[in-house]
Structure formats: structure tokens, C-alpha cells
GROMACS .gro file of C-alpha atoms in nm:
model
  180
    1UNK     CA    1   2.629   2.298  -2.139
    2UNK     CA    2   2.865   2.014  -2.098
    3UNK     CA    3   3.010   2.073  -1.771
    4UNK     CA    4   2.602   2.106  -1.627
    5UNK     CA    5   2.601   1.804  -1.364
    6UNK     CA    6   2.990   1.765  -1.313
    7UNK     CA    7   3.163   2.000  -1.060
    8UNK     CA    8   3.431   2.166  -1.239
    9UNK     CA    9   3.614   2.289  -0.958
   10UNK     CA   10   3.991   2.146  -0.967
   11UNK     CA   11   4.088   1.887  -0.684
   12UNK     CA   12   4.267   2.047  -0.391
   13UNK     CA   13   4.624   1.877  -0.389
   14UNK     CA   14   4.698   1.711  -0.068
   15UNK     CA   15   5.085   1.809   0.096
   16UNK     CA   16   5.158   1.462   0.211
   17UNK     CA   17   5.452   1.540   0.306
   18UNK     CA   18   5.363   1.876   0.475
   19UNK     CA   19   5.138   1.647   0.703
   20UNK     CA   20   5.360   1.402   0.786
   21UNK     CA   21   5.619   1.646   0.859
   22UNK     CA   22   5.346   1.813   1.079
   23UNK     CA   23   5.231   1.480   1.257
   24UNK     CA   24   5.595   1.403   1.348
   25UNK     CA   25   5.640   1.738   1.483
   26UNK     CA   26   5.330   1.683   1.668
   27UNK     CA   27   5.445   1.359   1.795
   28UNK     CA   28   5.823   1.407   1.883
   29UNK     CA   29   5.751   1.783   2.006
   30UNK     CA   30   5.976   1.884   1.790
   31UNK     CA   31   6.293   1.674   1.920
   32UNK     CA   32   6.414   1.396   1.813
   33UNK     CA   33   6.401   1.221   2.183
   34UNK     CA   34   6.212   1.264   2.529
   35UNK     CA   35   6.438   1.508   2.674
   36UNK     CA   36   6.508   1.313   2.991
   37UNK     CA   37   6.541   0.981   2.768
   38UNK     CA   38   6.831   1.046   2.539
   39UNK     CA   39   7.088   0.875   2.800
   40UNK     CA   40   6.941   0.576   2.835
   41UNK     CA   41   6.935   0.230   2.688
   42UNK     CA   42   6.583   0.176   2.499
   43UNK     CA   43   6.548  -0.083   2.769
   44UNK     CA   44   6.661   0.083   3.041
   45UNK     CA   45   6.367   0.353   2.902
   46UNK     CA   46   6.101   0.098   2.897
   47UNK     CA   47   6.190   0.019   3.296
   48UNK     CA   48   6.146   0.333   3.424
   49UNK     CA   49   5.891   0.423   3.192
   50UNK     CA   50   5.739   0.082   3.392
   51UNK     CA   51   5.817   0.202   3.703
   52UNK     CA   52   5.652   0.537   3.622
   53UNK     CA   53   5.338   0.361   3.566
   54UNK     CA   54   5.371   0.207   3.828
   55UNK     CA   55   5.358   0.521   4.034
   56UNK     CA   56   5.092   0.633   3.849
   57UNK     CA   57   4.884   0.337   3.920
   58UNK     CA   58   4.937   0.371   4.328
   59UNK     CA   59   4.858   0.746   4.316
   60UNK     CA   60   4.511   0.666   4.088
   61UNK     CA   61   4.440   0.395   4.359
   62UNK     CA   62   4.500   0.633   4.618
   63UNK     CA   63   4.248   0.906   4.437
   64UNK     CA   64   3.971   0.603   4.373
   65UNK     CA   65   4.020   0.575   4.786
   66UNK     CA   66   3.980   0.946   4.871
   67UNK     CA   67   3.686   0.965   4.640
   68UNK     CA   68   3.494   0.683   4.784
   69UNK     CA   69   3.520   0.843   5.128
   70UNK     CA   70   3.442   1.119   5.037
   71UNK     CA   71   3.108   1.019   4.863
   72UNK     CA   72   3.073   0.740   5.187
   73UNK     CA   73   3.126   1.008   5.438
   74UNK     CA   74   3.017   1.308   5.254
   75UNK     CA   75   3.356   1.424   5.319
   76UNK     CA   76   3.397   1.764   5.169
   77UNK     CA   77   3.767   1.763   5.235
   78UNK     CA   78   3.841   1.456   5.092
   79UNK     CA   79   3.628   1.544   4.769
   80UNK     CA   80   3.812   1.893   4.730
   81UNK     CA   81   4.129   1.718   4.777
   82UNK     CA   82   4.031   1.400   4.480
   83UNK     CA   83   3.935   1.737   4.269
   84UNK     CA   84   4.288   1.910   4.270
   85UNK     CA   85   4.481   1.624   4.249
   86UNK     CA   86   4.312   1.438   3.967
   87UNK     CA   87   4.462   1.746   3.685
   88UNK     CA   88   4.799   1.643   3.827
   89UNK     CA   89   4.740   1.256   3.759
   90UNK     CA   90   4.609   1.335   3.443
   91UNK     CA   91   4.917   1.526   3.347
   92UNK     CA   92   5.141   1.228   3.446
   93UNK     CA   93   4.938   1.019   3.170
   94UNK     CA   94   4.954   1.203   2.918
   95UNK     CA   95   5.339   1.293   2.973
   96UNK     CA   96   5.374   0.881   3.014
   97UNK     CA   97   5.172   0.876   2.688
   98UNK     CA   98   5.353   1.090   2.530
   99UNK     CA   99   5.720   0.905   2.598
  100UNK     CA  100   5.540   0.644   2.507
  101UNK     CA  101   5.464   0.793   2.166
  102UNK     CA  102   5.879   0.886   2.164
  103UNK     CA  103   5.998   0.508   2.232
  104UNK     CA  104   5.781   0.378   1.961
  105UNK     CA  105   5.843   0.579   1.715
  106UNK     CA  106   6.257   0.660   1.798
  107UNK     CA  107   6.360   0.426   2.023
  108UNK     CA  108   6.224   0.064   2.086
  109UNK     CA  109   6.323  -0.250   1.780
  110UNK     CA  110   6.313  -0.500   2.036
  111UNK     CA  111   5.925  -0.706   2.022
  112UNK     CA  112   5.928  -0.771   2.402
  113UNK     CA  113   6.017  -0.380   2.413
  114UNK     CA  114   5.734  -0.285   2.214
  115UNK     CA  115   5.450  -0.498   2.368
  116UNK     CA  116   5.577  -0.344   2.696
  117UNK     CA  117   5.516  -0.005   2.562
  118UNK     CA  118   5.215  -0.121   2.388
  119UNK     CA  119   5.070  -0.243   2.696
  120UNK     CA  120   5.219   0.100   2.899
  121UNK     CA  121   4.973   0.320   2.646
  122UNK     CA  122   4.688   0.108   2.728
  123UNK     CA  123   4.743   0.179   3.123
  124UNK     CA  124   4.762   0.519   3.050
  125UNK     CA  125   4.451   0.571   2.906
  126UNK     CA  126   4.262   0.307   3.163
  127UNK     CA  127   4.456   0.498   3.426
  128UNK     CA  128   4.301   0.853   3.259
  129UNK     CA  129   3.978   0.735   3.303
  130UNK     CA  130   4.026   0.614   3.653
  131UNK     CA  131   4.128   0.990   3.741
  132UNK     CA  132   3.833   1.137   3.563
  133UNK     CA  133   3.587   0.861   3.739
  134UNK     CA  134   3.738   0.974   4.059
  135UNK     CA  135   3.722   1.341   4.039
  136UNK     CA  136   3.353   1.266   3.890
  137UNK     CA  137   3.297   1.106   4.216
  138UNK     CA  138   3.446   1.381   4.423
  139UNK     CA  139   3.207   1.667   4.232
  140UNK     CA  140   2.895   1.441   4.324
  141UNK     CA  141   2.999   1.408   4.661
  142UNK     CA  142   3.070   1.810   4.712
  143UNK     CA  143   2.794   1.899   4.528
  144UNK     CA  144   2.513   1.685   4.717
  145UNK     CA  145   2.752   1.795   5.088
  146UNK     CA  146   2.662   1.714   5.408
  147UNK     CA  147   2.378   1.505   5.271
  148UNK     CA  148   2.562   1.136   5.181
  149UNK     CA  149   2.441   1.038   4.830
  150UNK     CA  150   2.481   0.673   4.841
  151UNK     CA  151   2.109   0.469   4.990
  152UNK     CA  152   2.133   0.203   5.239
  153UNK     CA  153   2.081  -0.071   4.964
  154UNK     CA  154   2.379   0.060   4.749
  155UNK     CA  155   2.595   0.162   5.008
  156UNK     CA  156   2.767  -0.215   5.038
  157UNK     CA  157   2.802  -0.232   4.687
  158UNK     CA  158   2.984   0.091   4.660
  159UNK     CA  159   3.214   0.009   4.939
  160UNK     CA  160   3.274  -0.290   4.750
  161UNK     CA  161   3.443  -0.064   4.469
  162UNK     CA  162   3.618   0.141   4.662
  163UNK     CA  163   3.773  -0.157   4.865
  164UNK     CA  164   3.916  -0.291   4.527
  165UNK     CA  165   4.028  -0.003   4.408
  166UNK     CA  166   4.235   0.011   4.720
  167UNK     CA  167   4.375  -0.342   4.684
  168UNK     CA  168   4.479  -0.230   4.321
  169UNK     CA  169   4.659   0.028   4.467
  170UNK     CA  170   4.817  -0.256   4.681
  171UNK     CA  171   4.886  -0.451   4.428
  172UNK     CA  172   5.058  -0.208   4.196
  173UNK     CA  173   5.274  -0.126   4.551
  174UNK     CA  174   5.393  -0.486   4.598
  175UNK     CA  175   5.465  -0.540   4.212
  176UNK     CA  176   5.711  -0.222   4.200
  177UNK     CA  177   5.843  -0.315   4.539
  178UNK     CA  178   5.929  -0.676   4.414
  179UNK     CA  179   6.065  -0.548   4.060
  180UNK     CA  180   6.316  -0.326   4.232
   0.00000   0.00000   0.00000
């Protein structure tokens, strides 16, 4: 009766090593570098990786635009288009992420280097939910079509949004033309 109370089942052992091995697999993909990356100077990774963003930022400026119209105009074309595009977006992030993930953990010593890339994974994931807010936007609007959903009273407010999401999308535009 002495083991009434206690649990005398024997602790599991934990395979640290089996996990990290399995997180770093996880992380790298199984290589040791982005496969396009292994040519390249860590800085010259963080640039384009920079520059990528960059892209990413006009084309999730340029989904926030087609989405507002097409909730303003109750254009189904526009909505349809927000909704196809947005996986592709999405897929840019978390590939961006991802060599993100790679220059951290392989590639980047430098502190300026790794605040960049810091700073590049917290775009991403702002830039993620910019895509999913716009495709959002673009279900409402082809769900409640040809009726417009926005009332009168709201309807400067939202146009307000939209407008700023388009001078984002200018501003990203100027910034990569003036780094190049």
C-alpha cells in the first residue's frame, strides 16, 4: 500500500536531441542554405531579401486597392480577382519568412544584418495579415453582390482606408525605386 497516492508510472525520457535535430530540419528544409541564397554575400542576401519585401509590400497595397473597390463598387470582378491573388501573396510571405528563418539561423553575424532581418519577419507577418484582411474584404463584397455593403455614413471612412492603403503602396514604390 505504499505506492497508493503516488503514480508509479516511470517518466517518459525526452530525445532532446531527436527534437532539435527535428526543429532544424524543420527550419532549414533539410539544407543547409536557401537554395537560391548559397551565392551570395549574407549582405548581399539581406538586400534582396529587402527588395523582395519590398515587392511584396506594393503587390499587398495593390490587393488592399482592389478590395476596397470592390466592396465600394460592389465590384464582383475586382473581389474574385483580390480572392485568387491573395494565396499567391501569402505564399511570397511565408517563402520570405522562411529565408528569413535561413539567414538567421546560417547566415547573418553582422547586428545591423540581423535587425534588418528581424524587422523583414515582422513585415511578413503584418504583410500576411494585410492579404487575409483583403481577401476578407473581397468575400464580403461577393457575397453581399450587386447590393454595396458599405452605408452612406461609413462610406467616407472606408474610402479613407483604402486611400492609405494605396499611398502605402506608393510609398513602398518610391522607397525601392530610390534604394536601387
Amino acid at each position: 500500500m505504499a505506492a497508493e497516492g503516488r503514480n508509479v508510472r516511470p517518466k517518459p525520457r525526452v530525445d532532446i536531441k531527436g527534437i532539435a535535430r527535428a526543429t532544424w530540419q524543420q527550419l532549414t528544409g533539410g539544407h543547409a542554405q536557401h537554395p537560391q541564397a548559397s551565392q551570395l554575400t549574407p549582405d548581399a542576401e539581406v538586400d534582396r531579401l529587402i527588395g523582395d519585401l519590398a515587392t511584396i509590400v506594393r503587390l499587398a497595397g495593390q490587393l488592399m486597392t482592389n478590395a476596397s473597390l470592390a466592396l465600394h463598387r460592389a465590384d464582383l470582378k475586382s473581389a474574385e480577382l483580390v480572392i485568387s491573388h491573395a494565396d499567391e501573396i501569402k505564399a511570397r510571405c511565408e517563402d520570405t519568412d522562411q529565408r528569413c528563418l535561413d539567414l538567421l539561423v546560417l547566415r547573418v553575424s553582422v547586428a545591423t544584418g540581423l535587425r534588418m532581418v528581424v524587422a523583414a519577419m515582422h513585415v511578413v507577418k503584418d504583410l500576411q495579415r494585410m492579404c487575409n484582411l483583403a481577401q476578407h474584404i473581397a468575400v464580403v463584397a461577393r457575397l453581399t453582390h450587386p447590393v454595396e455593403p458599405i452605408p452612406a455614413d461609413i462610406r467616407p471612412v472606408s474610402l479613407q482606408m483604402g486611400a492609405l492603403a494605396r499611398s502605402e503602396e506608393h510609398t513602398s514604390e518610391l522607397q525601392s525605386h530610390h534604394d536601387l
